[in-house]
Short mmCIF file of C-alpha atoms and ligand atoms in Angstrom, two decimals:
data_model
loop_
_atom_site.label_atom_id
_atom_site.label_comp_id
_atom_site.label_asym_id
_atom_site.label_seq_id
_atom_site.Cartn_x
_atom_site.Cartn_y
_atom_site.Cartn_z
CA MET K 1 11.93 -65.59 33.56
CA THR K 2 14.06 -67.32 30.91
CA LYS K 3 16.32 -70.31 31.48
CA ALA K 4 19.79 -69.73 30.05
CA PRO K 5 23.36 -70.97 30.41
CA LEU K 6 24.65 -68.37 32.83
CA GLY K 7 28.20 -69.56 33.64
CA ARG K 8 29.28 -69.69 37.27
CA ILE K 9 27.60 -66.97 39.25
CA GLY K 10 28.35 -65.22 42.52
CA VAL K 11 26.17 -62.91 44.59
CA ILE K 12 27.61 -60.36 47.03
CA GLY K 13 25.09 -58.82 49.46
CA LEU K 14 22.22 -61.05 50.59
CA GLY K 15 19.85 -58.52 52.10
CA MET K 16 16.20 -57.86 51.32
CA VAL K 17 16.90 -57.86 47.56
CA GLY K 18 20.08 -59.94 47.11
CA SER K 19 18.60 -62.94 48.96
CA HIS K 20 15.80 -63.12 46.36
CA PHE K 21 18.35 -62.80 43.53
CA ALA K 22 20.27 -65.71 45.04
CA ARG K 23 17.16 -67.89 45.25
CA HIS K 24 16.25 -67.22 41.60
CA LEU K 25 19.80 -67.88 40.45
CA MET K 26 20.02 -71.13 42.40
CA ARG K 27 16.90 -72.25 40.58
CA THR K 28 17.92 -71.14 37.07
CA ASN K 29 21.63 -71.95 37.31
CA GLY K 30 21.85 -74.77 39.83
CA GLN K 31 25.01 -73.43 41.50
CA LEU K 32 26.00 -70.24 43.26
CA THR K 33 28.73 -68.76 45.44
CA VAL K 34 27.67 -66.08 47.92
CA PHE K 35 29.18 -63.61 50.34
CA ASP K 36 27.76 -61.16 52.86
CA LEU K 37 29.64 -59.32 55.61
CA ASN K 38 26.82 -60.45 57.89
CA ARG K 39 27.26 -64.23 57.77
CA SER K 40 23.78 -64.93 59.11
CA ARG K 41 22.36 -63.46 55.89
CA MET K 42 23.91 -66.35 53.90
CA LYS K 43 22.29 -69.16 55.89
CA GLY K 44 19.05 -69.53 53.90
CA VAL K 45 20.65 -69.75 50.50
CA VAL K 46 23.50 -71.97 51.75
CA ARG K 47 20.86 -74.39 53.08
CA ALA K 48 19.46 -74.39 49.51
CA GLY K 49 22.87 -75.49 48.15
CA ALA K 50 24.92 -72.30 47.58
CA VAL K 51 28.58 -72.17 48.59
CA ALA K 52 29.46 -69.58 51.24
CA ALA K 53 32.69 -67.70 50.46
CA ARG K 54 34.86 -65.96 53.06
CA SER K 55 35.37 -62.80 51.02
CA ALA K 56 34.21 -60.93 47.94
CA ARG K 57 37.54 -61.86 46.39
CA GLU K 58 36.76 -65.57 46.81
CA VAL K 59 33.33 -65.16 45.19
CA ALA K 60 34.94 -63.42 42.20
CA ALA K 61 37.58 -66.14 41.84
CA ARG K 62 34.81 -68.76 41.57
CA SER K 63 32.52 -66.87 39.16
CA GLU K 64 32.18 -65.70 35.55
CA THR K 65 29.36 -63.36 36.53
CA LEU K 66 29.06 -61.40 39.77
CA VAL K 67 25.88 -59.81 41.04
CA LEU K 68 26.15 -57.11 43.73
CA SER K 69 23.25 -55.90 45.86
CA LEU K 70 24.75 -53.56 48.45
CA PRO K 71 23.36 -50.71 50.52
CA SER K 72 25.62 -47.76 49.64
CA PRO K 73 28.51 -46.42 47.55
CA ASP K 74 30.89 -47.14 50.46
CA ALA K 75 29.69 -50.74 50.64
CA VAL K 76 30.25 -51.19 46.89
CA ARG K 77 33.77 -49.77 47.15
CA GLY K 78 34.39 -51.99 50.20
CA ALA K 79 33.26 -55.12 48.32
CA MET K 80 35.08 -54.28 45.08
CA LEU K 81 38.44 -52.81 46.15
CA GLY K 82 41.31 -53.78 48.45
CA PRO K 83 43.07 -57.11 48.95
CA GLN K 84 39.85 -58.99 49.86
CA GLY K 85 37.71 -57.14 47.32
CA ALA K 86 36.12 -58.71 44.24
CA LEU K 87 38.51 -57.06 41.79
CA ALA K 88 41.47 -58.77 43.47
CA GLY K 89 40.03 -62.15 42.43
CA ILE K 90 38.14 -61.26 39.26
CA LYS K 91 38.62 -63.30 36.07
CA ARG K 92 39.39 -61.63 32.73
CA GLY K 93 36.16 -61.23 30.75
CA ALA K 94 33.96 -61.59 33.84
CA ILE K 95 30.86 -59.42 34.13
CA ILE K 96 29.95 -57.53 37.31
CA ILE K 97 26.27 -56.63 37.52
CA ASP K 98 25.91 -54.03 40.28
CA ALA K 99 22.24 -53.83 41.25
CA SER K 100 22.98 -51.48 44.19
CA THR K 101 21.59 -47.95 44.03
CA ILE K 102 24.67 -45.73 44.17
CA ASP K 103 25.95 -42.50 42.63
CA PRO K 104 27.01 -42.35 38.95
CA GLU K 105 30.57 -41.21 39.81
CA SER K 106 31.21 -44.34 41.86
CA CYS K 107 29.86 -46.42 38.95
CA ILE K 108 32.26 -44.74 36.53
CA ALA K 109 35.14 -45.38 38.95
CA MET K 110 34.14 -49.06 39.36
CA HIS K 111 33.78 -49.44 35.57
CA LYS K 112 37.32 -48.10 35.12
CA ALA K 113 38.77 -50.25 37.90
CA ALA K 114 37.09 -53.37 36.48
CA ALA K 115 38.31 -52.58 32.95
CA ALA K 116 41.88 -52.31 34.29
CA ARG K 117 41.50 -55.99 35.38
CA GLY K 118 40.00 -57.04 32.02
CA ALA K 119 36.45 -57.30 33.49
CA HIS K 120 33.19 -55.53 32.68
CA TYR K 121 31.19 -53.51 35.22
CA LEU K 122 27.54 -52.67 34.62
CA ASP K 123 25.55 -50.39 36.91
CA ALA K 124 22.17 -52.10 36.96
CA PRO K 125 19.99 -50.78 39.79
CA ILE K 126 16.48 -52.11 40.08
CA SER K 127 12.90 -51.04 40.59
CA GLY K 128 9.46 -52.63 40.60
CA GLY K 129 8.42 -53.44 37.07
CA GLU K 130 5.04 -55.14 37.22
CA PRO K 131 1.71 -54.52 38.97
CA GLY K 132 2.03 -55.37 42.66
CA GLY K 133 5.79 -55.80 42.29
CA GLY K 134 7.16 -52.75 44.07
CA GLY K 135 10.58 -53.18 45.75
CA THR K 136 11.22 -56.53 47.41
CA ASP K 137 7.84 -57.95 46.26
CA GLY K 138 9.11 -57.59 42.68
CA ALA K 139 12.49 -59.08 43.61
CA ALA K 140 10.69 -62.06 45.18
CA ALA K 141 8.41 -62.51 42.16
CA GLY K 142 11.23 -62.03 39.63
CA THR K 143 9.37 -59.17 37.93
CA ILE K 144 11.69 -56.21 38.57
CA SER K 145 13.22 -53.85 35.99
CA PHE K 146 16.95 -53.16 35.64
CA MET K 147 18.25 -49.75 34.54
CA VAL K 148 21.62 -50.47 32.98
CA GLY K 149 24.71 -48.41 32.23
CA GLY K 150 28.06 -49.63 30.87
CA ASP K 151 29.37 -51.23 27.69
CA LYS K 152 26.62 -52.42 25.36
CA PRO K 153 28.27 -55.78 24.47
CA ALA K 154 28.59 -56.58 28.19
CA TYR K 155 24.91 -55.70 28.65
CA GLU K 156 23.98 -58.05 25.79
CA ARG K 157 25.88 -60.87 27.49
CA ALA K 158 24.45 -59.99 30.91
CA LYS K 159 20.85 -60.18 29.70
CA ALA K 160 20.73 -63.92 30.38
CA VAL K 161 21.44 -63.23 34.04
CA LEU K 162 19.29 -60.09 34.29
CA HIS K 163 16.33 -61.96 32.89
CA GLY K 164 17.02 -64.90 35.22
CA ILE K 165 16.24 -62.64 38.17
CA GLY K 166 13.99 -59.93 36.74
CA LYS K 167 11.66 -59.30 33.85
CA HIS K 168 12.63 -56.03 32.16
CA SER K 169 15.94 -54.34 31.41
CA PHE K 170 16.67 -50.96 29.86
CA TYR K 171 20.08 -50.17 28.39
CA LEU K 172 20.62 -46.44 29.03
CA GLY K 173 24.19 -45.64 27.91
CA PRO K 174 27.72 -45.55 29.31
CA ALA K 175 28.74 -46.31 32.92
CA GLY K 176 26.70 -44.31 35.43
CA SER K 177 23.63 -43.99 33.16
CA GLY K 178 21.66 -46.73 34.93
CA SER K 179 22.35 -45.17 38.34
CA THR K 180 21.42 -41.71 37.13
CA VAL K 181 18.02 -42.88 35.89
CA LYS K 182 17.44 -44.94 39.04
CA LEU K 183 18.11 -41.92 41.27
CA ILE K 184 15.55 -39.92 39.28
CA SER K 185 13.09 -42.81 39.59
CA ASN K 186 13.48 -42.90 43.38
CA HIS K 187 13.34 -39.11 43.66
CA ILE K 188 9.86 -39.43 42.14
CA ALA K 189 8.87 -42.56 44.08
CA GLY K 190 10.06 -41.20 47.45
CA LEU K 191 8.06 -38.02 46.95
CA ASN K 192 5.00 -39.94 45.74
CA ASN K 193 5.14 -41.89 48.99
CA LEU K 194 5.22 -38.74 51.12
CA VAL K 195 2.52 -36.83 49.31
CA MET K 196 0.25 -39.88 49.53
CA ILE K 197 0.96 -40.27 53.26
CA GLU K 198 0.24 -36.59 53.85
CA GLY K 199 -3.09 -36.94 52.04
CA PHE K 200 -4.03 -40.03 54.07
CA VAL K 201 -3.24 -38.30 57.39
CA LEU K 202 -5.33 -35.32 56.32
CA GLY K 203 -8.09 -37.74 55.31
CA ALA K 204 -7.91 -39.53 58.68
CA ALA K 205 -8.17 -36.20 60.53
CA ALA K 206 -11.31 -35.50 58.50
CA GLY K 207 -12.76 -38.95 59.29
CA PHE K 208 -11.81 -40.98 56.19
CA SER K 209 -9.67 -44.10 56.53
CA PRO K 210 -6.78 -44.79 54.11
CA GLU K 211 -8.76 -47.86 52.95
CA ALA K 212 -11.80 -45.74 52.06
CA LEU K 213 -9.63 -43.16 50.29
CA MET K 214 -7.72 -45.83 48.34
CA ARG K 215 -11.01 -47.21 47.00
CA VAL K 216 -11.97 -43.74 45.74
CA PHE K 217 -8.50 -42.71 44.53
CA ALA K 218 -8.20 -45.84 42.39
CA GLY K 219 -10.51 -43.88 40.08
CA THR K 220 -9.20 -40.31 40.54
CA ASP K 221 -6.12 -38.29 39.59
CA ALA K 222 -4.58 -39.14 42.99
CA LYS K 223 -3.83 -42.70 41.83
CA SER K 224 -0.16 -43.69 41.65
CA TYR K 225 1.89 -46.89 41.36
CA MET K 226 3.24 -46.08 44.82
CA MET K 227 -0.31 -46.16 46.18
CA THR K 228 -1.82 -49.12 44.37
CA ASP K 229 1.20 -51.39 44.04
CA TYR K 230 3.52 -50.53 46.91
CA PHE K 231 1.53 -48.96 49.76
CA ALA K 232 -1.78 -50.82 49.41
CA PRO K 233 -0.57 -54.45 49.73
CA ARG K 234 1.72 -53.60 52.67
CA TYR K 235 -0.87 -51.45 54.43
CA ARG K 236 -3.58 -54.11 54.04
CA ARG K 237 -1.45 -56.79 55.66
CA ASN K 238 -0.39 -54.23 58.31
CA ASP K 239 3.25 -54.75 57.37
CA PHE K 240 5.53 -51.82 58.16
CA ASP K 241 8.81 -53.80 58.04
CA PRO K 242 11.04 -53.32 54.97
CA GLY K 243 10.51 -53.81 52.02
CA PHE K 244 12.34 -50.65 51.30
CA SER K 245 13.76 -49.01 54.37
CA VAL K 246 13.67 -45.35 55.37
CA ASP K 247 17.50 -45.48 55.60
CA LEU K 248 17.77 -46.55 51.94
CA MET K 249 15.26 -43.95 50.72
CA HIS K 250 17.13 -41.25 52.65
CA LYS K 251 20.37 -42.37 50.95
CA ASP K 252 18.67 -42.20 47.52
CA HIS K 253 17.31 -38.67 48.11
CA ALA K 254 20.77 -37.57 49.26
CA LEU K 255 22.30 -39.01 46.07
CA ALA K 256 19.55 -37.41 43.92
CA GLY K 257 20.38 -34.08 45.62
CA ASP K 258 24.03 -34.49 44.58
CA LEU K 259 22.85 -35.19 41.03
CA GLY K 260 20.73 -32.02 41.08
CA ARG K 261 23.71 -29.95 42.27
CA LYS K 262 25.93 -31.50 39.59
CA HIS K 263 23.46 -30.54 36.84
CA LYS K 264 22.51 -27.22 38.51
CA VAL K 265 18.86 -28.27 38.76
CA PRO K 266 17.05 -27.10 41.91
CA LEU K 267 15.33 -30.05 43.57
CA LEU K 268 13.10 -28.28 46.09
CA PHE K 269 10.89 -31.23 46.89
CA ASN K 270 13.83 -33.62 47.09
CA GLN K 271 15.19 -31.51 49.94
CA LEU K 272 11.87 -31.73 51.78
CA ALA K 273 11.77 -35.50 51.35
CA LEU K 274 15.38 -35.82 52.50
CA GLU K 275 14.63 -33.98 55.73
CA PHE K 276 11.36 -35.84 56.33
CA TYR K 277 13.10 -39.22 56.05
CA GLN K 278 15.93 -37.81 58.19
CA LEU K 279 13.42 -36.88 60.90
CA MET K 280 12.16 -40.47 60.86
CA ARG K 281 15.72 -41.78 61.16
CA ALA K 282 16.44 -39.40 64.04
CA GLY K 283 13.36 -40.79 65.76
CA GLY K 284 14.64 -44.37 65.42
CA ASP K 285 12.54 -45.38 62.41
CA GLY K 286 15.38 -45.77 59.88
CA ARG K 287 14.95 -49.52 59.61
CA LYS K 288 11.19 -49.40 59.09
CA ASP K 289 9.58 -49.46 55.66
CA ILE K 290 9.02 -46.08 54.01
CA ILE K 291 5.24 -46.49 54.46
CA ALA K 292 5.83 -46.15 58.22
CA GLY K 293 5.89 -42.42 57.41
CA LEU K 294 2.11 -42.74 57.68
CA HIS K 295 2.30 -43.37 61.43
CA TYR K 296 5.14 -40.91 61.89
CA LEU K 297 3.23 -38.01 60.34
CA ALA K 298 -0.05 -39.01 61.99
CA ASP K 299 1.67 -38.95 65.39
CA LEU K 300 3.16 -35.53 64.64
CA ALA K 301 -0.30 -34.27 63.71
CA GLY K 302 -2.01 -35.97 66.66
CA VAL K 303 -4.22 -38.07 64.38
CA ASP K 304 -5.18 -41.64 65.36
CA ILE K 305 -4.63 -43.33 62.02
CA ARG K 306 -3.74 -46.72 63.53
CA GLY K 307 -7.30 -47.03 64.84
CA LEU K 308 -8.63 -46.76 61.28
CA HIS K 309 -6.81 -49.87 60.04
CA PRO K 310 -9.25 -52.60 58.92
CA SER K 311 -7.75 -55.15 61.38
CA VAL K 312 -8.26 -52.78 64.36
CA ARG K 313 -11.79 -51.88 63.20
CA LYS K 314 -12.67 -55.60 62.83
CA ARG K 315 -11.38 -56.30 66.37
CA SER K 316 -13.39 -53.45 67.91
CA THR K 317 -16.57 -54.50 65.99
CA ARG K 318 -16.15 -58.05 67.35
CA ARG K 319 -15.70 -56.66 70.88
CA ARG K 320 -18.87 -54.59 70.54
CA LYS K 321 -20.90 -57.63 69.36
CA LYS K 322 -19.88 -59.76 72.40
P1 LIG F 1 19.88 -54.56 52.80
O1 LIG F 1 20.47 -53.58 53.74
O2 LIG F 1 18.73 -55.41 53.21
O3 LIG F 1 21.04 -55.57 52.29
C1 LIG F 1 22.35 -55.20 52.02
C2 LIG F 1 23.26 -56.37 52.39
O4 LIG F 1 24.61 -56.04 52.01
C3 LIG F 1 23.30 -56.67 53.90
O5 LIG F 1 23.01 -58.04 54.12
C4 LIG F 1 24.72 -56.30 54.32
O6 LIG F 1 25.21 -57.12 55.37
C5 LIG F 1 25.48 -56.53 53.03
N1 LIG F 1 26.75 -55.79 52.93
C6 LIG F 1 27.00 -54.50 53.25
N2 LIG F 1 28.27 -54.18 52.95
C7 LIG F 1 28.83 -55.30 52.43
C8 LIG F 1 30.12 -55.60 51.90
N3 LIG F 1 31.11 -54.68 51.85
N4 LIG F 1 30.36 -56.87 51.45
C9 LIG F 1 29.37 -57.82 51.49
N5 LIG F 1 28.13 -57.58 51.97
C10 LIG F 1 27.87 -56.34 52.42
O7 LIG F 1 19.52 -53.72 51.48
P2 LIG F 1 18.45 -54.10 50.34
O8 LIG F 1 17.12 -53.60 50.73
O9 LIG F 1 18.64 -55.53 49.94
O10 LIG F 1 18.98 -53.14 49.16
C11 LIG F 1 20.15 -53.43 48.43
C12 LIG F 1 20.33 -52.36 47.35
O11 LIG F 1 19.19 -52.38 46.46
C13 LIG F 1 20.39 -50.93 47.92
O12 LIG F 1 21.34 -50.17 47.21
C14 LIG F 1 18.97 -50.41 47.73
O13 LIG F 1 18.95 -48.99 47.63
C15 LIG F 1 18.58 -51.10 46.43
N6 LIG F 1 17.12 -51.29 46.26
C16 LIG F 1 16.38 -51.87 47.27
C17 LIG F 1 15.02 -52.04 47.11
C18 LIG F 1 14.16 -52.65 48.20
O14 LIG F 1 12.93 -52.68 48.05
N7 LIG F 1 14.71 -53.12 49.30
C19 LIG F 1 14.38 -51.64 45.91
C20 LIG F 1 15.16 -51.06 44.91
C21 LIG F 1 16.53 -50.89 45.10
#
């Protein structure tokens, strides 16, 4: 991460990702204004010295640069538009860095609405960029990648902020380009997760634990970033909390499906993934991490995969020794 004069900064949306952004920005910039609809989400960063605003509009009025990390297109519109929205308070020349994963059309609309107020909107969704830095781990470590769409001069100015909270940034073209590439990235990542889970459940049914298979697959064609850098660390610490939630992955597959329809590209596997994650949501697992699909599919198949986890095996070995 580079230290740079970043101007006054505001963060809107202090969830799994935005809270890490806020912590990095407090460190690099020394001051920050924050807003989240859920006030409890602001507590940690306010304790660290950030100012809590009462609306997105107030954050914008106090900032030269705004960073958004919101869960959906509707949330972005809600935070940007209307009398209490960021655009109502935005300064001329301000830059809005929208790190939310949303659809390209909404990005184009936000870019236009910001330009009408003399401000610059960049769609800048994120993904893990470094080994071990998938999703929120990368946001915590400051090693994520940004995929950026919008006006190039605004991107050049925004780099100081982007590289205050992440490590890599890719400028991809006009408004909506960053979101388009991000949706393709998550189409691939969401499917990688499912195909890996399916393989592990099949392995468990045949008597091989995920741990044993991961050791082998690290040296076979089955290896993927999703396996080695996202699934493995979470699985090993038996952590099935998000991270990246099933709800968010479902939203991203739905948006990728819209993109496929727009470009008349059939996305057969995207549809399967969408319905798999929807099944999990229907069963009450929407707020779990996407790797919880492992348990979901194992239960469907009647396979005891939980019993193969190293922590469970260690416990039962200890019991046997007593
Ligand atoms: P999250 O649900 O944990 O956080 C979103 C926050 O936004 C919540 O605290 C919510 O209260 C707040 N919010 C919602 N509407 C608001 C509004 N109108 N005004 C102010 N605050 C509002 O989500 P997250 O996991 O932090 O993800 C944020 C974005 O980043 C999503 O678009 C997601 O797809 C994307 N993303 C997440 C990850 C990850 O690993 N979690 C990785 C890559 C991309």
